[in-house]
Coordinates of C-alpha atoms (C1' of nucleotides) in Angstrom, one line a residue:
Chain A
M1 CA 90.1 104.4 73.8
A2 CA 87.9 101.5 74.3
H3 CA 90.5 99.1 76.0
P4 CA 93.4 101.0 77.3
L5 CA 96.5 98.9 77.1
Y6 CA 97.1 98.8 81.0
Q7 CA 93.7 96.7 81.0
T8 CA 95.5 94.3 78.7
V9 CA 98.5 93.9 81.0
I10 CA 96.1 93.3 83.8
D11 CA 93.9 90.9 82.1
T12 CA 97.1 88.6 81.0
V13 CA 98.3 88.6 84.5
V14 CA 95.0 87.5 86.0
A15 CA 94.4 84.9 83.3
R16 CA 97.9 83.5 84.5
I17 CA 97.0 83.3 88.1
A18 CA 93.6 81.9 87.3
S19 CA 95.3 79.0 85.2
G20 CA 97.8 78.5 87.8
E21 CA 100.7 79.4 85.8
L22 CA 101.2 81.9 88.8
L23 CA 100.7 80.3 92.1
P24 CA 99.8 82.3 95.4
G25 CA 103.1 83.8 96.7
G26 CA 104.9 83.5 93.4
M27 CA 106.9 86.0 92.1
L28 CA 105.7 88.1 88.9
P29 CA 108.1 88.8 85.9
S30 CA 109.5 92.4 87.0
E31 CA 108.1 95.6 85.2
T32 CA 110.6 95.5 82.6
Q33 CA 110.1 92.1 81.8
L34 CA 106.2 92.1 81.9
A35 CA 106.4 95.2 79.6
A36 CA 108.6 93.6 77.2
E37 CA 106.4 90.6 77.0
I38 CA 103.4 92.2 76.3
G39 CA 104.7 95.0 74.1
V40 CA 103.8 97.9 76.2
S41 CA 106.2 100.6 78.1
Q42 CA 107.5 100.1 81.6
G43 CA 105.2 102.9 82.8
T44 CA 102.0 101.4 81.5
A45 CA 102.9 97.7 83.1
R46 CA 103.8 99.5 86.1
K47 CA 100.3 101.3 86.2
A48 CA 98.6 97.9 85.6
L49 CA 100.8 96.4 88.5
M50 CA 99.7 99.2 90.6
M51 CA 96.1 98.7 89.9
L52 CA 96.4 95.0 90.8
E53 CA 98.2 95.8 93.9
H54 CA 95.3 98.1 94.7
H55 CA 92.6 95.4 94.3
G56 CA 94.6 93.1 96.5
I57 CA 95.4 90.7 93.7
V58 CA 99.5 91.2 94.0
R59 CA 101.6 92.4 96.5
R60 CA 104.7 94.7 95.8
E61 CA 107.7 95.0 97.8
Q62 CA 110.3 97.5 97.1
G63 CA 113.7 95.8 96.1
R64 CA 112.3 92.1 96.0
G65 CA 109.6 92.0 93.4
T66 CA 105.5 91.6 92.9
F67 CA 104.0 88.8 94.3
V68 CA 100.7 87.2 93.9
T69 CA 98.9 87.7 97.0
A70 CA 98.6 84.5 99.2
R71 CA 95.6 84.1 101.4
T72 CA 97.2 83.0 104.7
P73 CA 95.4 82.4 107.8
E74 CA 96.4 85.3 109.1
S75 CA 95.3 87.8 106.0
S76 CA 92.1 85.5 105.6
L77 CA 91.4 86.3 109.5
F78 CA 92.1 89.9 109.3
N79 CA 90.3 90.8 106.2
F80 CA 87.2 88.3 106.3
F81 CA 86.7 87.7 110.1
R82 CA 85.1 91.0 111.4
L83 CA 84.5 89.9 115.0
R84 CA 86.7 91.4 117.4
E85 CA 87.3 92.1 121.1
R86 CA 85.4 95.1 122.4
D87 CA 88.8 97.0 122.3
G88 CA 89.4 95.9 118.7
A89 CA 91.9 93.1 119.4
I90 CA 91.7 90.2 117.0
V91 CA 90.5 87.0 118.4
R92 CA 91.5 83.5 117.5
P93 CA 88.3 81.4 116.5
E94 CA 88.7 77.5 117.2
L95 CA 86.8 74.9 115.9
I96 CA 84.5 72.9 118.0
S97 CA 82.5 70.7 115.6
E98 CA 82.2 70.2 111.7
H99 CA 80.0 68.3 109.5
V100 CA 80.6 68.5 105.7
T101 CA 77.7 67.2 103.4
R102 CA 76.9 67.0 99.6
R103 CA 73.4 67.8 98.8
A104 CA 71.2 69.4 96.2
A105 CA 71.6 73.1 96.1
N106 CA 68.2 75.3 97.0
E107 CA 66.8 77.8 95.1
V108 CA 68.9 80.6 96.7
E109 CA 72.0 79.0 96.6
S110 CA 71.4 78.1 93.0
R111 CA 70.5 81.5 92.1
D112 CA 73.4 83.4 94.1
L113 CA 76.3 80.9 93.5
H114 CA 78.6 81.0 90.2
G115 CA 77.3 78.6 87.8
G116 CA 73.6 78.0 89.0
P117 CA 74.9 74.6 90.8
D118 CA 72.6 71.8 91.4
M119 CA 75.0 70.1 93.7
V120 CA 76.8 72.1 96.7
I121 CA 78.8 71.0 99.6
E122 CA 77.9 72.7 102.8
I123 CA 80.4 73.1 105.6
S124 CA 78.6 73.2 108.9
R125 CA 80.9 74.1 112.1
V126 CA 80.6 75.6 115.3
R127 CA 83.6 78.0 116.6
S128 CA 84.8 78.9 120.0
L129 CA 86.3 82.4 120.9
N130 CA 88.4 82.7 123.4
G131 CA 87.0 79.7 124.9
V132 CA 83.6 80.5 124.6
P133 CA 81.2 78.8 122.1
S134 CA 80.4 81.9 120.1
A135 CA 79.8 81.1 116.6
I136 CA 77.8 78.6 114.3
E137 CA 78.8 78.9 110.7
S138 CA 77.5 77.3 107.6
A139 CA 79.3 77.6 104.2
V140 CA 77.9 76.5 101.1
V141 CA 80.1 76.1 97.8
P142 CA 79.4 74.9 94.2
A143 CA 80.2 71.1 94.2
D144 CA 81.6 71.0 90.7
L145 CA 84.1 74.0 91.6
F146 CA 85.1 72.2 95.0
S147 CA 85.0 68.6 94.2
G148 CA 86.2 66.2 96.7
I149 CA 86.4 69.1 99.4
E150 CA 84.1 66.7 101.7
R151 CA 86.8 64.3 101.5
R152 CA 89.4 66.7 102.9
A153 CA 88.0 66.9 106.9
P154 CA 88.6 67.9 109.0
L155 CA 89.2 71.1 107.4
P156 CA 91.6 74.0 108.7
S157 CA 89.8 77.3 110.3
A158 CA 90.5 79.3 107.6
L159 CA 88.3 77.9 104.7
Y160 CA 90.0 80.5 102.2
V161 CA 93.2 79.0 102.1
V162 CA 91.9 75.7 101.2
Y163 CA 89.7 77.4 98.5
Q164 CA 93.1 78.8 97.4
Q165 CA 95.5 76.2 97.8
A166 CA 93.6 73.5 96.7
Y167 CA 91.2 75.0 94.3
G168 CA 92.9 78.1 92.9
C169 CA 90.0 80.3 94.0
I170 CA 91.3 83.4 95.5
V171 CA 88.4 85.4 97.7
L172 CA 88.9 89.0 97.2
R173 CA 85.7 90.6 98.1
A174 CA 82.6 89.5 100.1
E175 CA 79.2 91.2 100.6
E176 CA 77.4 90.8 103.7
S177 CA 73.8 91.4 105.1
I178 CA 73.7 91.8 109.1
V179 CA 70.7 91.5 111.3
A180 CA 69.8 90.7 115.0
V181 CA 67.9 87.4 115.5
P182 CA 66.5 85.6 118.5
A183 CA 68.6 82.4 119.2
S184 CA 66.3 79.4 118.7
R185 CA 66.4 76.4 121.0
E186 CA 69.0 74.4 119.1
E187 CA 71.4 77.6 118.5
A188 CA 70.8 78.6 122.1
N189 CA 72.0 75.1 122.9
E190 CA 74.9 75.3 120.7
L191 CA 76.1 78.6 121.9
D192 CA 75.4 78.1 125.4
V193 CA 73.0 80.9 125.9
A194 CA 69.3 81.3 127.0
E195 CA 66.9 80.7 124.2
A196 CA 66.0 84.0 122.6
T197 CA 69.1 85.9 123.3
P198 CA 69.7 88.5 120.5
L199 CA 72.5 87.0 118.0
L200 CA 74.0 88.5 115.2
K201 CA 73.2 86.8 111.9
V202 CA 75.7 87.5 109.0
E203 CA 74.9 86.2 105.5
R204 CA 77.7 86.4 103.1
L205 CA 78.3 85.8 99.5
A206 CA 82.1 85.6 98.8
Y207 CA 83.7 86.4 95.2
D208 CA 86.9 85.4 93.8
V209 CA 89.4 87.1 91.9
L210 CA 87.5 86.5 88.6
G211 CA 84.4 87.8 90.3
R212 CA 82.5 84.7 90.5
A213 CA 80.5 84.2 93.5
I214 CA 81.8 80.9 95.1
E215 CA 80.8 80.9 98.5
R216 CA 77.4 81.6 100.6
R217 CA 78.1 81.7 104.2
R218 CA 75.6 82.0 106.9
S219 CA 77.0 82.9 110.6
L220 CA 75.4 83.4 113.8
Y221 CA 77.5 85.2 116.4
R222 CA 77.0 85.6 120.2
T223 CA 78.1 89.3 120.7
D224 CA 77.9 89.7 124.5
T225 CA 81.6 89.8 124.7
L226 CA 82.7 90.4 121.0
A227 CA 81.7 92.9 118.4
Y228 CA 81.2 92.8 114.6
M229 CA 84.0 95.8 113.7
V230 CA 83.9 97.2 110.2
T231 CA 85.5 100.6 108.5
L232 CA 83.2 102.7 106.2
D233 CA 84.6 104.9 103.5
Chain B
M1 CA 113.3 109.7 100.0
A2 CA 111.7 111.0 103.4
H3 CA 109.1 113.1 101.7
P4 CA 107.8 112.5 98.3
L5 CA 107.0 115.3 96.1
Y6 CA 103.5 114.2 95.5
Q7 CA 103.0 114.5 99.5
T8 CA 103.6 118.0 99.5
V9 CA 101.1 118.5 96.8
I10 CA 98.8 116.2 98.6
D11 CA 99.2 118.3 101.8
T12 CA 98.7 121.6 99.9
V13 CA 95.5 120.4 98.6
V14 CA 94.1 119.3 102.0
A15 CA 95.4 122.6 103.6
R16 CA 93.5 124.5 101.3
I17 CA 90.2 122.4 101.7
A18 CA 90.4 122.8 105.5
S19 CA 91.1 126.2 105.3
G20 CA 88.2 126.9 103.4
E21 CA 90.0 128.4 100.5
L22 CA 88.9 125.5 98.6
L23 CA 85.3 124.8 99.1
P24 CA 83.3 121.5 98.9
G25 CA 82.4 120.9 94.9
G26 CA 84.8 123.9 94.1
M27 CA 87.1 123.2 91.0
L28 CA 90.8 122.5 91.8
P29 CA 93.5 124.2 89.7
S30 CA 94.5 121.7 86.6
E31 CA 97.1 119.6 86.8
T32 CA 99.2 121.9 85.0
Q33 CA 98.4 125.0 87.2
L34 CA 98.9 123.0 90.1
A35 CA 102.5 121.7 89.1
A36 CA 103.5 125.0 88.4
E37 CA 102.0 126.7 91.6
I38 CA 104.0 124.1 93.8
G39 CA 106.8 123.7 91.5
V40 CA 106.6 120.1 90.4
S41 CA 106.2 118.4 86.9
Q42 CA 102.6 117.8 85.8
G43 CA 103.0 114.2 86.1
T44 CA 103.7 114.4 89.9
A45 CA 100.9 116.8 90.4
R46 CA 98.8 114.2 88.7
K47 CA 99.8 111.4 90.7
A48 CA 98.9 113.5 93.8
L49 CA 95.3 114.3 92.6
M50 CA 94.6 110.5 91.7
M51 CA 95.7 109.7 95.3
L52 CA 93.3 112.4 96.6
E53 CA 90.7 110.9 94.3
H54 CA 91.3 107.6 95.5
H55 CA 90.7 108.8 99.1
G56 CA 87.7 110.3 98.1
I57 CA 89.0 113.8 99.1
V58 CA 88.4 115.0 95.2
R59 CA 86.3 113.7 92.4
R60 CA 88.0 113.7 88.7
E61 CA 85.8 114.4 85.4
Q62 CA 87.6 114.0 82.3
G63 CA 87.1 117.1 80.3
R64 CA 85.8 119.3 83.4
G65 CA 88.2 119.2 85.9
T66 CA 89.0 118.2 89.5
F67 CA 86.5 119.2 92.3
V68 CA 86.5 119.0 96.1
T69 CA 84.2 116.5 97.3
A70 CA 80.7 117.3 98.4
R71 CA 78.8 115.2 100.8
T72 CA 75.3 115.4 99.6
P73 CA 72.4 113.7 101.2
E74 CA 72.6 111.1 98.8
S75 CA 76.2 110.3 98.8
S76 CA 75.8 110.5 102.8
L77 CA 73.3 108.2 102.6
F78 CA 74.9 105.8 100.1
N79 CA 78.3 105.7 102.1
F80 CA 77.6 106.2 105.6
F81 CA 73.8 104.6 106.2
R82 CA 74.1 101.1 105.4
L83 CA 70.7 99.8 106.3
R84 CA 69.2 98.6 103.4
E85 CA 66.1 96.5 102.0
R86 CA 66.9 92.7 102.1
D87 CA 67.5 93.0 98.3
G88 CA 69.8 95.7 98.8
A89 CA 67.5 98.6 97.8
I90 CA 68.3 101.8 99.5
V91 CA 65.7 103.0 102.2
R92 CA 65.0 106.7 102.8
P93 CA 65.0 107.4 106.6
E94 CA 62.8 109.9 107.7
L95 CA 62.7 112.0 111.2
I96 CA 59.9 111.3 113.7
S97 CA 61.7 113.3 116.7
E98 CA 64.7 115.4 117.7
H99 CA 66.3 116.4 120.7
V100 CA 69.5 118.7 120.6
T101 CA 71.5 119.2 123.9
R102 CA 74.4 120.7 125.0
R103 CA 76.1 118.9 128.0
A104 CA 79.3 118.0 129.7
A105 CA 81.2 115.0 128.0
N106 CA 81.6 111.8 129.5
E107 CA 84.8 109.9 129.8
V108 CA 84.6 107.8 126.7
E109 CA 83.5 110.7 124.5
S110 CA 86.3 112.9 125.8
R111 CA 88.8 110.0 125.1
D112 CA 87.4 109.2 121.8
L113 CA 86.4 112.8 120.4
H114 CA 89.1 115.2 118.6
G115 CA 90.7 117.6 121.3
G116 CA 89.1 115.5 124.3
P117 CA 86.3 117.9 124.8
D118 CA 84.8 119.0 127.9
M119 CA 81.6 119.9 126.5
V120 CA 79.7 117.9 123.7
I121 CA 76.6 118.3 121.5
E122 CA 74.0 115.6 121.6
I123 CA 71.7 115.1 118.7
S124 CA 69.1 112.2 119.6
R125 CA 66.8 111.4 117.0
V126 CA 64.2 108.7 116.3
R127 CA 63.8 107.7 112.4
S128 CA 61.2 106.2 110.4
L129 CA 62.1 103.7 107.6
N130 CA 59.7 102.9 105.0
G131 CA 56.9 104.3 107.5
V132 CA 57.9 102.2 110.2
P133 CA 59.8 103.7 113.3
S134 CA 63.0 101.8 112.9
A135 CA 66.1 103.6 114.3
I136 CA 67.0 105.5 117.3
E137 CA 70.2 107.6 116.7
S138 CA 72.5 109.6 119.1
A139 CA 75.2 111.7 117.5
V140 CA 77.8 113.6 119.9
V141 CA 80.1 115.9 118.7
P142 CA 82.7 118.3 120.4
A143 CA 81.1 121.6 121.3
D144 CA 83.8 123.5 120.4
L145 CA 84.0 122.4 116.7
F146 CA 80.3 122.7 116.2
S147 CA 79.3 125.9 118.1
G148 CA 75.9 126.8 117.7
I149 CA 74.8 123.6 115.9
E150 CA 72.1 123.4 118.6
R151 CA 70.4 126.4 117.5
R152 CA 70.2 125.3 113.9
A153 CA 67.1 122.5 114.9
P154 CA 65.6 121.1 113.3
L155 CA 68.6 119.4 111.7
P156 CA 68.3 117.5 108.2
S157 CA 68.4 113.9 107.8
A158 CA 72.0 113.8 106.6
L159 CA 74.2 115.6 109.5
Y160 CA 77.3 115.0 107.6
V161 CA 76.1 117.7 105.1
V162 CA 75.9 120.1 107.7
Y163 CA 78.9 119.1 109.3
Q164 CA 80.4 120.0 106.0
Q165 CA 78.7 123.0 104.9
A166 CA 78.2 124.9 108.1
Y167 CA 81.5 123.8 109.8
G168 CA 84.1 122.4 107.1
C169 CA 84.3 119.1 108.4
I170 CA 84.2 116.7 105.8
V171 CA 83.7 113.1 106.9
L172 CA 85.5 110.8 105.0
R173 CA 85.6 107.5 107.3
A174 CA 84.0 106.0 110.1
E175 CA 84.7 103.0 112.2
E176 CA 81.5 100.8 113.4
S177 CA 81.2 98.3 116.1
I178 CA 78.1 96.0 115.6
V179 CA 76.3 93.9 118.3
A180 CA 72.8 92.3 119.0
V181 CA 71.1 93.3 122.1
P182 CA 67.8 93.2 123.5
A183 CA 65.3 96.1 123.3
S184 CA 64.6 98.0 126.8
R185 CA 61.3 98.7 127.6
E186 CA 61.8 102.4 126.5
E187 CA 63.6 101.3 123.4
A188 CA 61.0 98.9 122.5
N189 CA 58.1 101.7 123.0
E190 CA 59.9 104.1 120.8
L191 CA 60.4 101.3 117.9
D192 CA 57.2 99.8 118.4
V193 CA 58.2 96.3 119.2
A194 CA 58.2 93.9 122.0
E195 CA 60.6 94.2 125.1
A196 CA 63.4 92.2 124.3
T197 CA 63.2 92.1 120.6
P198 CA 66.9 91.7 119.2
L199 CA 68.1 94.9 117.6
L200 CA 71.3 95.8 116.2
K201 CA 73.4 98.4 118.2
V202 CA 76.0 100.1 116.2
E203 CA 78.6 102.6 117.8
R204 CA 80.3 104.5 115.1
L205 CA 83.2 106.9 115.2
A206 CA 83.5 109.4 112.2
Y207 CA 86.8 110.7 111.3
D208 CA 87.2 114.0 109.0
V209 CA 89.4 114.8 106.2
L210 CA 92.5 115.6 108.7
G211 CA 91.8 112.1 110.5
R212 CA 90.0 114.0 113.5
A213 CA 87.3 112.1 115.4
I214 CA 84.4 114.4 115.2
E215 CA 81.3 112.4 115.7
R216 CA 80.6 109.6 118.0
R217 CA 77.4 108.0 117.3
R218 CA 75.2 105.3 118.7
S219 CA 72.3 103.7 116.8
L220 CA 69.6 101.1 117.5
Y221 CA 68.1 99.5 114.2
R222 CA 65.1 97.3 114.1
T223 CA 66.1 94.6 111.6
D224 CA 62.8 92.7 111.1
T225 CA 62.6 93.8 107.5
L226 CA 65.6 95.7 107.0
A227 CA 69.5 94.6 106.9
Y228 CA 72.8 96.2 107.6
M229 CA 74.8 95.8 104.4
V230 CA 78.5 95.7 104.2
T231 CA 81.2 95.1 101.6
L232 CA 84.6 93.5 102.7
D233 CA 87.7 93.4 100.9
Chain C
dG1 C1' 126.9 94.8 92.1
dA2 C1' 122.7 93.4 90.0
dG3 C1' 118.1 93.5 90.3
dT4 C1' 113.8 95.2 91.9
dG5 C1' 110.3 98.8 92.8
dG6 C1' 109.5 104.0 94.2
dT7 C1' 109.7 108.7 92.5
dC8 C1' 110.1 112.2 89.0
dT9 C1' 110.4 114.5 84.8
dA10 C1' 109.2 116.0 79.9
dG11 C1' 106.6 115.5 76.3
dA12 C1' 103.1 113.5 72.9
dC13 C1' 98.6 112.2 71.8
dC14 C1' 93.7 111.3 72.8
dA15 C1' 88.8 111.6 74.5
dC16 C1' 85.6 114.6 76.2
dT17 C1' 83.2 119.0 77.9
dT18 C1' 82.6 123.7 77.4
dT19 C1' 82.2 128.0 74.8
Chain D
dA1 C1' 88.8 126.2 69.6
dA2 C1' 90.6 126.0 74.1
dG3 C1' 91.1 123.6 78.4
dT4 C1' 90.6 119.6 80.9
dG5 C1' 91.6 114.8 82.5
dG6 C1' 93.1 110.0 80.8
dT7 C1' 96.9 107.3 78.1
dC8 C1' 101.4 106.3 76.8
dT9 C1' 106.1 106.8 76.1
dA10 C1' 111.3 107.1 77.3
dG11 C1' 114.5 108.0 80.3
dA12 C1' 116.6 109.5 84.6
dC13 C1' 117.8 108.7 89.3
dC14 C1' 116.9 106.9 94.2
dA15 C1' 115.9 103.3 97.9
dC16 C1' 115.7 98.9 99.1
dT17 C1' 117.2 93.5 99.0
dC18 C1' 119.7 89.8 98.0
dC19 C1' 124.0 87.8 96.8

DNA sequence: GAGTGGTCTAGACCACTTT
DNA sequence: AAGTGGTCTAGACCACTCC
């Protein structure tokens, strides 16, 4: 079976989400309706919806319905911001400064990002965690996918909410590469630490629901009181 | 429905694995047999087996059968050793030195590990990656669960294979906390770097198939040529 | 009470692996 | 050819939410 029926159901739903026909937070047709629309049995539609739930694309609630995953500041924080108190408690990052610039993409950005863009928009910010300046962050997105985002400044703390609500890009997955580096003079200044203090450098490539690499992000974290937490399985 | 039928199927299979009745790599009864044994329909047994596969407890192969997940050196490396070349390629860690000691548990170990053990066994090792001394590792396990492991030295590079094959503990999940720290004098010596070089410190708590915390591990990595890679979703 | 997802059944057929 | 998991169907009943 080259193309299972449930896959066509999945493709249909994803296409409707990507096209904007189904909005984040919006309700999908019921299992029965969806099955009838596409011409499969209710069990097959059900299987597709369960797989979509497993991929984080929809959320199902007994007695209520099936809804397109909405990237809220909370869920965004929980899933994609892995810095935690040493006991695992969530920290609320606040913005100290923000600079948004439109510029030519460098080689790496053009190679990694979807569409091999010539122009990108860079969002550079410094964050404070628990009142301590703790993170320097630079997010780079293709200018064509996110045109005009530079005019939305100041941007909210959770960028992925903007990507979704203003540009229809639902970030579902990210790959990160983590190393320890000494703070440069400028970095030390911004983070209020001694030069050469060990920092976590996290480089991230974020992918949306269509599997497109839509953001390249580079973060530097102080880890004197906080830690990067992750679960492996 | 307080206790779905498929959950009793799952519990039955997990119990058989934990008891040693089903060995890692061994084949489970077919969907039909399992359903008949437990007295449910084949579809229900199927759902349970699919959930077990999703949790990584079994592996299913069309036309062959369903098998208990075996922790091979390769899968162990792939899942639980996240240090990679900068391009994502897997590195093969080699052991340089090993010290295994049996000692009293400290407060943290007694609190975190399953059973609140009084005695633990500590396995301290230094690893070389691509010929460069790159990791200092200390694994601490409860002495009662792993009695005699100190007499198995030298232990293989992938400890989780020993945990499984000799002690029936299948590690499925681990939680890690990652920070950047300066190398102490001794650490710098062992890793052949300058004192105060930034290192990644990774603290891990590993859980087995029954959800027991069976290992506390502390690793220090050089990240001048390698990086810790992780996927978020 | 109507509508939703969650569980469970019984059976059919397909695709793959092994003998 | 026999046995396995993979897909698909049709229908039943339950648990929950909302009106």
